Structure formats: C-alpha cells, structure tokens
Amino acid sequence: MARKMLIDGEVEKANKENTHYDFDLFVIGAGSGGVRASRFSAQYGAKVGICELPFHPISSETIGGVGGTCVIRGCVPKKILVYGAAFGAEIEDAKNYGWELNERTDFNWKKLLHKKTEEIVRLNGIYKRLLSNAGVKLFEGEGRVIGPNQVELIQLDGTKISYSAKHILIATGSRAHRPAIPGQELAITSDEALSLEELPKRAVILGGGYISVEFASIWRGMGVTVDLFFRKELPLRGFDDEMRTVVAKNLEGRGINLHPNTTLTELTKTEDGIKVRTDHGQEITADVVLFATGRAPNTKRLNLESVGVELDNRTGAVKVDEYSRTNIPSIWAIGDVTNRMNLTPVALMEGTCFAKTVFGGQPTAADYNHIPCAVFCIPPLSVVGLSEEQALENSNCDISVFTSTFNPMKNTISGRQEKTMMKLVVDAESDKVLGASMCGPDAPEIMQGIAVALKCGATKAQFDSTIGIHPSAAEEFVTMRSATRQIPARKPKANI
Ligand code: NDP
C-alpha cells in the first residue's frame, strides 16, 4: 500500500512538472505490449510517440515490424501453420467416418506460406491503424535511449533525430538465442522456420521447450521426418511431469523421433544437407536444423547501461519493479524485454497496468497468479495454476490429485490411438483447486474457462457440483469423483 501511494505521488508529480517535453510518453517497440501501452496511455489523454523497425517476416537488429513477434513471427503465424499441419491427421481420421479419399492428397507448402504472409501483412496494417486511430504518432526506425527523458531515432535513411519525453517505455521484446556450437550458423531459428521457401523433407530440432515441440508437430503433420533432441528426460521442463510424459508419448505416437538426454555438439554442411553430431556420437543428416533453445531480452542496442538503467547480469533483461518501473524513475519496461513471464497476454496486461499507473491515476501492479498458457503441439497441452510438483514444493498442505485418462470419443471411430489426459491438483484441506492441466484436442479452448474458475478460487466441490456438457471431453473436468492419489504435505504445517 505504501509503495502504491509512493508510486502514485511520484507519477503525479512527474506528470505535473512544467518542463516541456515533445511527448508525455515515447515507446520503443510496437509489439503486443508497446502497442497496448501506447494506445491505452493515449486514451488517458497522453501525447504518445512510438517507434518500430521496418516490417519483414524475419527479424534482425534493423528489421521488425508493427505487431512484433507475436503477430509477425510468433503466435499468429505459428497457429496458422498448426491449423495447416493438423489437416493431415484429420484427413486420416475421416476415413473411418465414411469419407472415401480415393485420390492422393498433396500438401502445398508454398500456398500456405503465401496465405500466412498475406495474413500477417493484414494484421500489421491493422496494428498501424489501431495506433493512428488512438492518436499515437508512429515513427519507423531504430530507437535508443540517450537520457532519462531523451530518445534518439535512427530513421530509415540513416539520419538521426531526438525527442524528449516525460516517460520512456522499453517494449523491445526478445530475440532467438543460438547455442555456441561449431557450425551454429547453419541452423535456423523460429523466425526463418516460419518463412522457409521450401518445406524440408528431414528436420532436426534442438530444444525441449514450447517452440521445439510446436515445430516438431507442425513439420511432422506436413509429412516431414522430424528428429527432436532435448537435454532432459522429457520435453517441456517446468510443466507437470505427468503431462510432459503424455506430450512425449503423443509426439512419438505421431511419428516424431525423440532423442531425450541428448544435445548437439556440431553441425557441418555436406552434399546431402546438414550433418548434426550429438554428444552420444550419433550422426544424422537433415535439410533443416532448427535451434529452439530459448530467447534473450532485446536490450543490446538500446544504450540503456550508459543512461544508468540496471540490467540483469545473466540475461540482459531490464530490471523493473512490480509497476514495470526501472531504477530510473522516468524509464519503464514491459514484456519479454523484462523476462518475467514471456507470453503475449502477459505483455498486454503489463501494458495496461503501465498506462493505468502512469496516466490513469490508478497505480496497478500486474497480477501473475493463475495465468493460463498453452503449448500448441498436436494435440495441445494447456495448464493453469500449479503443477503437482509446484503444489508440493510451494504449499504446506496435503494435496489430492485427480486424473482422468481416456480415449476421446472421436478416436473410438477414427481408430486413432491417442489418449487425452486431464488433471486437477487440489489442496486437501481447503478443497481449493490449485492447478489444472489437460493434454488433448481443444485443451486451450477448455482451459480458458477453467482459468476463470481458478481465479475465482473455485473448490473441487464446486467443480463437482457443476453440470457437464455432454458428450464432450470438457465434462471430464467436473466428473473426476475419486482422487487418484493423496500426497501428504512436504513442508511442516505453519501452525504445528
Ligand atoms: P523455452 O525456454 O520454452 O525452451 C528452451 C529449450 O531449449 C529448453 O528445453 C532448454 O533445455 C533448451 N536449451 C537451452 N539452451 C540449450 C543449449 N545450449 N543446448 C541445448 N538445449 C538448450 O524456449 P523456446 O525457444 O521454445 O521459446 C521461447 C519462449 O517463447 C518461451 O519460453 C515462451 O515464453 C515463448 N513461447 C510461447 C509460446 C506459447 O505461448 N504457446 C509458443 C512459443 C514460444 P533445458 O530445459 O534443459 O534448459
């Protein structure tokens, strides 16, 4: 509360200063977070400028585009490719439903690529219109901070121009990180993978995170031979272990070659493609090698350290407080560049909170509880709240775990051998549902509603008293009657 009042007072004082600035707010980076923060700030009456690099599907230090990673080379194009890839298996599944597909079905990658690019160009235009409709002035060029209230814009023709601003917001996102392996320049990142001229016949993927399993599913769905290498026993570190096992099984079931506990040590160009060598001495040749080994905050060229903005030593992320303010009171940062929870809806939330705090007169800290997320592998995984491991680690209560593994109704006719799994982790004493996960068709669509329930503090009894929608997979979430296991609290109880 005291901190909230302090922020309130400081922001009000800064906003009432008599000094003349070119802008009340200058935002560097027009991705999801930057666009949200600038639009909402303008709606509160602020005079806002924003800069962004010119558009291209593949980013570089001098290329970007209004809309940012999510719209141009992330969530949106990825989901389009996931939809495209899923049709292959759907066509297979249709056969037992009476569809006689007598002729060969071919997949035309170039057509999908063209449609995908058309869509992101359309969205880029919409984002630009959103800014101009809100009265935000858009500058094309590279922005850097040259003082606590001064930004410099390097325009497309190379000329530099500087603007003063009462507040500066850094929203430059993140960039794919490449491990320093000999031959690493032969590999591509997700930027290029979303825009490949030709669909590869053989792909090697390094990494066990979101992007690697999503691309493994996309390419496999399009008929590519995929070898997926990751350092741990299972992919998706940080997610519920049981769900990770289900994802691994499903990826394998769809024909992806998994190589757990394995990493790549060298890439070499051969006549036949790119030869990768693993730390177990195995060699595989592929047409494309994708590094999906995490992303790093995009702070390198912003000149932040010279201005005194503190960065995290390890990751280079901009350090901020719960209101997204850096150690320099007039400079703020939101989204992936702060490396908090690197998801588009979180950047949007941080942008909204920033505008409310700085121009809306309502200091608002972002709320990181119960943020649902989804991994769009095929079939997808979606979760909200705590995994079983996190619940045991973080709470001092006994845990009840409810699970349901079943054959989705569609598979009974199609014959697809793929189970759906759902899980609820419950505080055995308060009956509060601490976490929910699902791996199966439509998991993200279902989990959004479950997230509302968890945010409202729903108990297992309330789940049980909710009537199911029949017949659906989702109804399993309200019909898991008996606990699969009870786990006693690991930590001593507070009142003992
Ligand atoms: P992640 O952080 O999800 O995963 C990185 C993976 O790379 C981990 O498996 C990690 O292994 C592995 N790794 C890291 N360094 C090395 C190395 N030197 N050698 C071998 N393996 C390595 O990163 P992604 O690139 O998949 O995605 C970046 C971020 O983008 C995500 O964290 C997420 O925030 C966001 N994103 C969200 C999506 C969504 O919401 N659906 C979709 C795509 C991206 P280990 O576990 O062993 O450390």
PDB file of C-alpha atoms in Angstrom, residues 157-410:
ATOM      1  CA  ASP A 157      17.662   6.992 -44.385  1.00  0.00           C
ATOM      2  CA  GLY A 158      20.229   6.891 -41.554  1.00  0.00           C
ATOM      3  CA  THR A 159      19.526  10.398 -40.240  1.00  0.00           C
ATOM      4  CA  LYS A 160      19.135  10.809 -36.504  1.00  0.00           C
ATOM      5  CA  ILE A 161      16.540  12.824 -34.692  1.00  0.00           C
ATOM      6  CA  SER A 162      15.949  13.097 -30.967  1.00  0.00           C
ATOM      7  CA  TYR A 163      12.763  13.609 -28.957  1.00  0.00           C
ATOM      8  CA  SER A 164      12.170  14.417 -25.323  1.00  0.00           C
ATOM      9  CA  ALA A 165       9.548  12.533 -23.331  1.00  0.00           C
ATOM     10  CA  LYS A 166       8.276  12.721 -19.764  1.00  0.00           C
ATOM     11  CA  HIS A 167       8.199   8.919 -19.678  1.00  0.00           C
ATOM     12  CA  ILE A 168      10.039   6.378 -21.830  1.00  0.00           C
ATOM     13  CA  LEU A 169       8.775   2.818 -22.171  1.00  0.00           C
ATOM     14  CA  ILE A 170      11.021  -0.005 -23.404  1.00  0.00           C
ATOM     15  CA  ALA A 171       8.987  -2.745 -25.104  1.00  0.00           C
ATOM     16  CA  THR A 172      11.505  -4.300 -27.470  1.00  0.00           C
ATOM     17  CA  GLY A 173      10.740  -7.957 -26.740  1.00  0.00           C
ATOM     18  CA  SER A 174      13.225 -10.761 -27.187  1.00  0.00           C
ATOM     19  CA  ARG A 175      15.220 -12.471 -29.877  1.00  0.00           C
ATOM     20  CA  ALA A 176      16.029 -16.152 -30.512  1.00  0.00           C
ATOM     21  CA  HIS A 177      19.187 -17.334 -28.789  1.00  0.00           C
ATOM     22  CA  ARG A 178      21.644 -19.702 -30.510  1.00  0.00           C
ATOM     23  CA  PRO A 179      23.931 -22.002 -28.523  1.00  0.00           C
ATOM     24  CA  ALA A 180      27.613 -21.621 -29.405  1.00  0.00           C
ATOM     25  CA  ILE A 181      28.044 -24.950 -31.217  1.00  0.00           C
ATOM     26  CA  PRO A 182      30.528 -25.288 -34.095  1.00  0.00           C
ATOM     27  CA  GLY A 183      28.530 -24.788 -37.283  1.00  0.00           C
ATOM     28  CA  GLN A 184      25.709 -22.970 -35.452  1.00  0.00           C
ATOM     29  CA  GLU A 185      25.382 -20.546 -38.392  1.00  0.00           C
ATOM     30  CA  LEU A 186      23.969 -23.446 -40.448  1.00  0.00           C
ATOM     31  CA  ALA A 187      20.941 -23.685 -38.158  1.00  0.00           C
ATOM     32  CA  ILE A 188      17.810 -21.562 -38.391  1.00  0.00           C
ATOM     33  CA  THR A 189      15.620 -20.098 -35.644  1.00  0.00           C
ATOM     34  CA  SER A 190      11.826 -19.932 -35.443  1.00  0.00           C
ATOM     35  CA  ASP A 191      11.898 -16.662 -37.464  1.00  0.00           C
ATOM     36  CA  GLU A 192      13.193 -18.443 -40.553  1.00  0.00           C
ATOM     37  CA  ALA A 193      11.256 -21.648 -39.822  1.00  0.00           C
ATOM     38  CA  LEU A 194       8.008 -19.707 -40.196  1.00  0.00           C
ATOM     39  CA  SER A 195       9.069 -18.439 -43.625  1.00  0.00           C
ATOM     40  CA  LEU A 196      11.004 -21.276 -45.289  1.00  0.00           C
ATOM     41  CA  GLU A 197      10.907 -21.144 -49.093  1.00  0.00           C
ATOM     42  CA  GLU A 198      10.799 -24.953 -49.307  1.00  0.00           C
ATOM     43  CA  LEU A 199       9.314 -27.475 -46.903  1.00  0.00           C
ATOM     44  CA  PRO A 200      12.195 -29.699 -45.722  1.00  0.00           C
ATOM     45  CA  LYS A 201      11.993 -33.471 -46.091  1.00  0.00           C
ATOM     46  CA  ARG A 202      14.102 -34.044 -42.956  1.00  0.00           C
ATOM     47  CA  ALA A 203      14.284 -31.697 -39.974  1.00  0.00           C
ATOM     48  CA  VAL A 204      16.378 -31.776 -36.818  1.00  0.00           C
ATOM     49  CA  ILE A 205      15.200 -29.681 -33.873  1.00  0.00           C
ATOM     50  CA  LEU A 206      17.286 -28.809 -30.821  1.00  0.00           C
ATOM     51  CA  GLY A 207      15.482 -27.807 -27.608  1.00  0.00           C
ATOM     52  CA  GLY A 208      12.684 -29.167 -25.461  1.00  0.00           C
ATOM     53  CA  GLY A 209      10.599 -26.034 -24.935  1.00  0.00           C
ATOM     54  CA  TYR A 210       7.477 -24.516 -26.445  1.00  0.00           C
ATOM     55  CA  ILE A 211       8.885 -23.787 -29.896  1.00  0.00           C
ATOM     56  CA  SER A 212      10.598 -27.137 -30.403  1.00  0.00           C
ATOM     57  CA  VAL A 213       7.548 -29.293 -29.687  1.00  0.00           C
ATOM     58  CA  GLU A 214       5.282 -26.947 -31.648  1.00  0.00           C
ATOM     59  CA  PHE A 215       7.531 -27.066 -34.731  1.00  0.00           C
ATOM     60  CA  ALA A 216       8.016 -30.814 -34.371  1.00  0.00           C
ATOM     61  CA  SER A 217       4.226 -31.164 -34.583  1.00  0.00           C
ATOM     62  CA  ILE A 218       3.888 -28.699 -37.460  1.00  0.00           C
ATOM     63  CA  TRP A 219       6.542 -30.318 -39.618  1.00  0.00           C
ATOM     64  CA  ARG A 220       5.540 -33.892 -38.791  1.00  0.00           C
ATOM     65  CA  GLY A 221       1.930 -33.029 -39.594  1.00  0.00           C
ATOM     66  CA  MET A 222       3.121 -31.885 -43.024  1.00  0.00           C
ATOM     67  CA  GLY A 223       4.922 -35.176 -43.612  1.00  0.00           C
ATOM     68  CA  VAL A 224       8.471 -34.145 -42.666  1.00  0.00           C
ATOM     69  CA  THR A 225      10.784 -36.643 -40.898  1.00  0.00           C
ATOM     70  CA  VAL A 226      11.496 -34.954 -37.564  1.00  0.00           C
ATOM     71  CA  ASP A 227      14.253 -35.725 -35.046  1.00  0.00           C
ATOM     72  CA  LEU A 228      13.836 -33.811 -31.780  1.00  0.00           C
ATOM     73  CA  PHE A 229      16.827 -33.520 -29.427  1.00  0.00           C
ATOM     74  CA  PHE A 230      16.497 -32.254 -25.852  1.00  0.00           C
ATOM     75  CA  ARG A 231      18.704 -32.249 -22.774  1.00  0.00           C
ATOM     76  CA  LYS A 232      16.233 -33.601 -20.225  1.00  0.00           C
ATOM     77  CA  GLU A 233      14.447 -36.930 -19.895  1.00  0.00           C
ATOM     78  CA  LEU A 234      11.220 -35.254 -21.046  1.00  0.00           C
ATOM     79  CA  PRO A 235      10.393 -32.119 -23.059  1.00  0.00           C
ATOM     80  CA  LEU A 236       8.729 -29.007 -21.545  1.00  0.00           C
ATOM     81  CA  ARG A 237      10.680 -28.533 -18.334  1.00  0.00           C
ATOM     82  CA  GLY A 238       8.591 -26.574 -15.830  1.00  0.00           C
ATOM     83  CA  PHE A 239       5.283 -28.216 -16.793  1.00  0.00           C
ATOM     84  CA  ASP A 240       3.650 -31.014 -14.773  1.00  0.00           C
ATOM     85  CA  ASP A 241       5.795 -34.153 -15.121  1.00  0.00           C
ATOM     86  CA  GLU A 242       2.864 -36.448 -15.799  1.00  0.00           C
ATOM     87  CA  MET A 243       1.632 -34.159 -18.565  1.00  0.00           C
ATOM     88  CA  ARG A 244       5.150 -33.958 -20.027  1.00  0.00           C
ATOM     89  CA  THR A 245       5.123 -37.757 -20.276  1.00  0.00           C
ATOM     90  CA  VAL A 246       1.799 -37.644 -22.129  1.00  0.00           C
ATOM     91  CA  VAL A 247       3.119 -34.993 -24.550  1.00  0.00           C
ATOM     92  CA  ALA A 248       6.244 -37.077 -25.241  1.00  0.00           C
ATOM     93  CA  LYS A 249       4.116 -40.168 -25.868  1.00  0.00           C
ATOM     94  CA  ASN A 250       1.803 -38.268 -28.215  1.00  0.00           C
ATOM     95  CA  LEU A 251       4.700 -36.733 -30.151  1.00  0.00           C
ATOM     96  CA  GLU A 252       6.154 -40.207 -30.617  1.00  0.00           C
ATOM     97  CA  GLY A 253       2.733 -41.593 -31.495  1.00  0.00           C
ATOM     98  CA  ARG A 254       2.504 -39.031 -34.295  1.00  0.00           C
ATOM     99  CA  GLY A 255       5.823 -40.234 -35.703  1.00  0.00           C
ATOM    100  CA  ILE A 256       8.357 -37.770 -34.254  1.00  0.00           C
ATOM    101  CA  ASN A 257      11.729 -39.320 -33.342  1.00  0.00           C
ATOM    102  CA  LEU A 258      12.526 -38.232 -29.782  1.00  0.00           C
ATOM    103  CA  HIS A 259      16.115 -38.088 -28.529  1.00  0.00           C
ATOM    104  CA  PRO A 260      15.956 -37.336 -24.782  1.00  0.00           C
ATOM    105  CA  ASN A 261      19.059 -36.577 -22.702  1.00  0.00           C
ATOM    106  CA  THR A 262      20.853 -35.600 -25.895  1.00  0.00           C
ATOM    107  CA  THR A 263      22.265 -32.399 -27.277  1.00  0.00           C
ATOM    108  CA  LEU A 264      24.030 -31.404 -30.477  1.00  0.00           C
ATOM    109  CA  THR A 265      27.760 -30.811 -30.499  1.00  0.00           C
ATOM    110  CA  GLU A 266      28.497 -29.926 -34.122  1.00  0.00           C
ATOM    111  CA  LEU A 267      26.841 -29.039 -37.411  1.00  0.00           C
ATOM    112  CA  THR A 268      28.583 -29.485 -40.772  1.00  0.00           C
ATOM    113  CA  LYS A 269      27.477 -28.835 -44.324  1.00  0.00           C
ATOM    114  CA  THR A 270      27.602 -31.879 -46.590  1.00  0.00           C
ATOM    115  CA  GLU A 271      26.447 -32.536 -50.148  1.00  0.00           C
ATOM    116  CA  ASP A 272      23.375 -34.233 -48.747  1.00  0.00           C
ATOM    117  CA  GLY A 273      22.359 -31.495 -46.307  1.00  0.00           C
ATOM    118  CA  ILE A 274      23.397 -30.515 -42.785  1.00  0.00           C
ATOM    119  CA  LYS A 275      25.018 -33.247 -40.708  1.00  0.00           C
ATOM    120  CA  VAL A 276      24.499 -32.957 -36.955  1.00  0.00           C
ATOM    121  CA  ARG A 277      26.572 -34.770 -34.372  1.00  0.00           C
ATOM    122  CA  THR A 278      25.256 -35.466 -30.865  1.00  0.00           C
ATOM    123  CA  ASP A 279      27.018 -35.782 -27.523  1.00  0.00           C
ATOM    124  CA  HIS A 280      26.422 -39.548 -27.841  1.00  0.00           C
ATOM    125  CA  GLY A 281      28.348 -39.642 -31.125  1.00  0.00           C
ATOM    126  CA  GLN A 282      25.215 -40.177 -33.224  1.00  0.00           C
ATOM    127  CA  GLU A 283      25.118 -38.502 -36.666  1.00  0.00           C
ATOM    128  CA  ILE A 284      22.003 -37.503 -38.614  1.00  0.00           C
ATOM    129  CA  THR A 285      21.691 -35.509 -41.819  1.00  0.00           C
ATOM    130  CA  ALA A 286      18.793 -33.139 -42.322  1.00  0.00           C
ATOM    131  CA  ASP A 287      17.678 -30.452 -44.753  1.00  0.00           C
ATOM    132  CA  VAL A 288      16.959 -28.018 -41.932  1.00  0.00           C
ATOM    133  CA  VAL A 289      18.254 -27.723 -38.359  1.00  0.00           C
ATOM    134  CA  LEU A 290      16.134 -25.576 -36.043  1.00  0.00           C
ATOM    135  CA  PHE A 291      17.549 -24.170 -32.831  1.00  0.00           C
ATOM    136  CA  ALA A 292      14.651 -23.622 -30.399  1.00  0.00           C
ATOM    137  CA  THR A 293      16.818 -23.019 -27.386  1.00  0.00           C
ATOM    138  CA  GLY A 294      15.156 -20.044 -25.751  1.00  0.00           C
ATOM    139  CA  ARG A 295      15.003 -16.318 -26.369  1.00  0.00           C
ATOM    140  CA  ALA A 296      17.059 -13.455 -24.942  1.00  0.00           C
ATOM    141  CA  PRO A 297      15.761  -9.975 -23.992  1.00  0.00           C
ATOM    142  CA  ASN A 298      16.360  -7.499 -26.774  1.00  0.00           C
ATOM    143  CA  THR A 299      18.403  -4.834 -24.970  1.00  0.00           C
ATOM    144  CA  LYS A 300      21.743  -4.787 -26.798  1.00  0.00           C
ATOM    145  CA  ARG A 301      21.375  -1.677 -28.955  1.00  0.00           C
ATOM    146  CA  LEU A 302      19.242   0.456 -26.649  1.00  0.00           C
ATOM    147  CA  ASN A 303      22.123   2.232 -24.879  1.00  0.00           C
ATOM    148  CA  LEU A 304      20.401   1.574 -21.566  1.00  0.00           C
ATOM    149  CA  GLU A 305      23.501   0.973 -19.482  1.00  0.00           C
ATOM    150  CA  SER A 306      25.054   4.343 -20.442  1.00  0.00           C
ATOM    151  CA  VAL A 307      21.918   6.026 -19.143  1.00  0.00           C
ATOM    152  CA  GLY A 308      22.175   4.037 -15.908  1.00  0.00           C
ATOM    153  CA  VAL A 309      19.272   1.619 -16.405  1.00  0.00           C
ATOM    154  CA  GLU A 310      20.002  -1.589 -14.495  1.00  0.00           C
ATOM    155  CA  LEU A 311      20.019  -4.817 -16.480  1.00  0.00           C
ATOM    156  CA  ASP A 312      20.039  -8.369 -15.176  1.00  0.00           C
ATOM    157  CA  ASN A 313      23.653  -9.589 -15.283  1.00  0.00           C
ATOM    158  CA  ARG A 314      22.798 -13.068 -16.506  1.00  0.00           C
ATOM    159  CA  THR A 315      20.043 -12.469 -19.067  1.00  0.00           C
ATOM    160  CA  GLY A 316      20.448  -8.793 -20.010  1.00  0.00           C
ATOM    161  CA  ALA A 317      16.768  -8.208 -19.132  1.00  0.00           C
ATOM    162  CA  VAL A 318      15.679  -4.756 -17.961  1.00  0.00           C
ATOM    163  CA  LYS A 319      15.150  -4.875 -14.196  1.00  0.00           C
ATOM    164  CA  VAL A 320      11.790  -3.432 -13.118  1.00  0.00           C
ATOM    165  CA  ASP A 321       9.611  -3.223 -10.016  1.00  0.00           C
ATOM    166  CA  GLU A 322       6.041  -4.521  -9.764  1.00  0.00           C
ATOM    167  CA  TYR A 323       4.817  -1.409 -11.627  1.00  0.00           C
ATOM    168  CA  SER A 324       7.286  -2.046 -14.504  1.00  0.00           C
ATOM    169  CA  ARG A 325       9.447   0.908 -13.492  1.00  0.00           C
ATOM    170  CA  THR A 326      13.230   0.722 -13.848  1.00  0.00           C
ATOM    171  CA  ASN A 327      15.699   2.264 -11.376  1.00  0.00           C
ATOM    172  CA  ILE A 328      15.471   5.476 -13.477  1.00  0.00           C
ATOM    173  CA  PRO A 329      12.058   6.902 -12.484  1.00  0.00           C
ATOM    174  CA  SER A 330      11.142   8.178 -15.973  1.00  0.00           C
ATOM    175  CA  ILE A 331      12.050   4.901 -17.727  1.00  0.00           C
ATOM    176  CA  TRP A 332       9.749   1.868 -17.683  1.00  0.00           C
ATOM    177  CA  ALA A 333       9.812  -1.546 -19.382  1.00  0.00           C
ATOM    178  CA  ILE A 334       7.240  -4.231 -20.167  1.00  0.00           C
ATOM    179  CA  GLY A 335       7.004  -7.574 -21.964  1.00  0.00           C
ATOM    180  CA  ASP A 336       9.733 -10.066 -22.880  1.00  0.00           C
ATOM    181  CA  VAL A 337      12.479  -7.448 -22.522  1.00  0.00           C
ATOM    182  CA  THR A 338      11.922  -7.719 -18.749  1.00  0.00           C
ATOM    183  CA  ASN A 339      11.969 -11.555 -18.855  1.00  0.00           C
ATOM    184  CA  ARG A 340       9.184 -12.005 -16.310  1.00  0.00           C
ATOM    185  CA  MET A 341       6.585 -14.309 -17.861  1.00  0.00           C
ATOM    186  CA  ASN A 342       7.221 -14.246 -21.594  1.00  0.00           C
ATOM    187  CA  LEU A 343       3.734 -14.575 -23.025  1.00  0.00           C
ATOM    188  CA  THR A 344       1.773 -12.143 -25.218  1.00  0.00           C
ATOM    189  CA  PRO A 345      -1.237 -11.807 -22.868  1.00  0.00           C
ATOM    190  CA  VAL A 346       1.165 -11.038 -20.015  1.00  0.00           C
ATOM    191  CA  ALA A 347       2.814  -8.247 -22.042  1.00  0.00           C
ATOM    192  CA  LEU A 348      -0.700  -6.918 -22.752  1.00  0.00           C
ATOM    193  CA  MET A 349      -1.519  -6.982 -19.035  1.00  0.00           C
ATOM    194  CA  GLU A 350       1.740  -5.201 -18.189  1.00  0.00           C
ATOM    195  CA  GLY A 351       0.972  -2.572 -20.866  1.00  0.00           C
ATOM    196  CA  THR A 352      -2.496  -1.998 -19.433  1.00  0.00           C
ATOM    197  CA  CYS A 353      -1.138  -1.717 -15.882  1.00  0.00           C
ATOM    198  CA  PHE A 354       1.553   0.711 -17.054  1.00  0.00           C
ATOM    199  CA  ALA A 355      -0.999   3.037 -18.695  1.00  0.00           C
ATOM    200  CA  LYS A 356      -3.267   2.915 -15.630  1.00  0.00           C
ATOM    201  CA  THR A 357      -0.347   3.606 -13.286  1.00  0.00           C
ATOM    202  CA  VAL A 358       1.294   6.415 -15.234  1.00  0.00           C
ATOM    203  CA  PHE A 359      -1.618   8.167 -16.951  1.00  0.00           C
ATOM    204  CA  GLY A 360      -4.784   6.737 -15.388  1.00  0.00           C
ATOM    205  CA  GLY A 361      -4.124   7.779 -11.807  1.00  0.00           C
ATOM    206  CA  GLN A 362      -4.535   4.167 -10.597  1.00  0.00           C
ATOM    207  CA  PRO A 363      -1.212   2.552  -9.675  1.00  0.00           C
ATOM    208  CA  THR A 364      -1.736  -1.057 -10.729  1.00  0.00           C
ATOM    209  CA  ALA A 365       0.747  -3.877 -10.286  1.00  0.00           C
ATOM    210  CA  ALA A 366       0.482  -6.780 -12.733  1.00  0.00           C
ATOM    211  CA  ASP A 367      -1.054  -9.951 -11.262  1.00  0.00           C
ATOM    212  CA  TYR A 368       0.887 -13.057 -12.231  1.00  0.00           C
ATOM    213  CA  ASN A 369      -1.413 -15.518 -10.467  1.00  0.00           C
ATOM    214  CA  HIS A 370      -3.435 -18.037 -12.435  1.00  0.00           C
ATOM    215  CA  ILE A 371      -2.059 -17.158 -15.856  1.00  0.00           C
ATOM    216  CA  PRO A 372      -3.158 -19.955 -18.192  1.00  0.00           C
ATOM    217  CA  CYS A 373      -0.974 -20.971 -21.101  1.00  0.00           C
ATOM    218  CA  ALA A 374      -0.889 -23.481 -23.915  1.00  0.00           C
ATOM    219  CA  VAL A 375       1.704 -25.327 -25.911  1.00  0.00           C
ATOM    220  CA  PHE A 376       0.354 -25.806 -29.421  1.00  0.00           C
ATOM    221  CA  CYS A 377       1.891 -29.161 -30.115  1.00  0.00           C
ATOM    222  CA  ILE A 378      -0.555 -31.633 -31.704  1.00  0.00           C
ATOM    223  CA  PRO A 379      -2.592 -32.429 -29.635  1.00  0.00           C
ATOM    224  CA  PRO A 380      -2.028 -29.361 -27.429  1.00  0.00           C
ATOM    225  CA  LEU A 381      -1.182 -29.060 -23.754  1.00  0.00           C
ATOM    226  CA  SER A 382      -2.784 -26.346 -21.668  1.00  0.00           C
ATOM    227  CA  VAL A 383      -2.402 -25.535 -17.990  1.00  0.00           C
ATOM    228  CA  VAL A 384      -3.377 -23.048 -15.323  1.00  0.00           C
ATOM    229  CA  GLY A 385      -2.159 -22.727 -11.747  1.00  0.00           C
ATOM    230  CA  LEU A 386       0.240 -25.150 -10.113  1.00  0.00           C
ATOM    231  CA  SER A 387       1.595 -28.426 -11.424  1.00  0.00           C
ATOM    232  CA  GLU A 388       1.651 -31.348  -8.989  1.00  0.00           C
ATOM    233  CA  GLU A 389       5.372 -30.747  -8.385  1.00  0.00           C
ATOM    234  CA  GLN A 390       4.888 -26.996  -7.804  1.00  0.00           C
ATOM    235  CA  ALA A 391       1.979 -27.636  -5.422  1.00  0.00           C
ATOM    236  CA  LEU A 392       4.142 -29.999  -3.369  1.00  0.00           C
ATOM    237  CA  GLU A 393       7.064 -27.598  -3.448  1.00  0.00           C
ATOM    238  CA  ASN A 394       5.167 -24.391  -2.699  1.00  0.00           C
ATOM    239  CA  SER A 395       2.292 -25.288  -0.409  1.00  0.00           C
ATOM    240  CA  ASN A 396       2.324 -26.617   3.093  1.00  0.00           C
ATOM    241  CA  CYS A 397      -0.903 -28.545   2.634  1.00  0.00           C
ATOM    242  CA  ASP A 398      -1.780 -32.135   1.790  1.00  0.00           C
ATOM    243  CA  ILE A 399      -2.519 -32.494  -1.905  1.00  0.00           C
ATOM    244  CA  SER A 400      -5.200 -34.543  -3.639  1.00  0.00           C
ATOM    245  CA  VAL A 401      -4.522 -35.329  -7.263  1.00  0.00           C
ATOM    246  CA  PHE A 402      -7.395 -36.187  -9.591  1.00  0.00           C
ATOM    247  CA  THR A 403      -6.594 -37.549 -13.032  1.00  0.00           C
ATOM    248  CA  SER A 404      -8.582 -38.789 -15.959  1.00  0.00           C
ATOM    249  CA  THR A 405      -7.037 -40.523 -18.951  1.00  0.00           C
ATOM    250  CA  PHE A 406      -9.448 -41.510 -21.665  1.00  0.00           C
ATOM    251  CA  ASN A 407      -9.964 -42.224 -25.307  1.00  0.00           C
ATOM    252  CA  PRO A 408     -11.597 -39.117 -26.819  1.00  0.00           C
ATOM    253  CA  MET A 409     -14.943 -40.073 -28.388  1.00  0.00           C
ATOM    254  CA  LYS A 410     -13.761 -39.061 -31.873  1.00  0.00           C
TER     255      LYS A 410
END
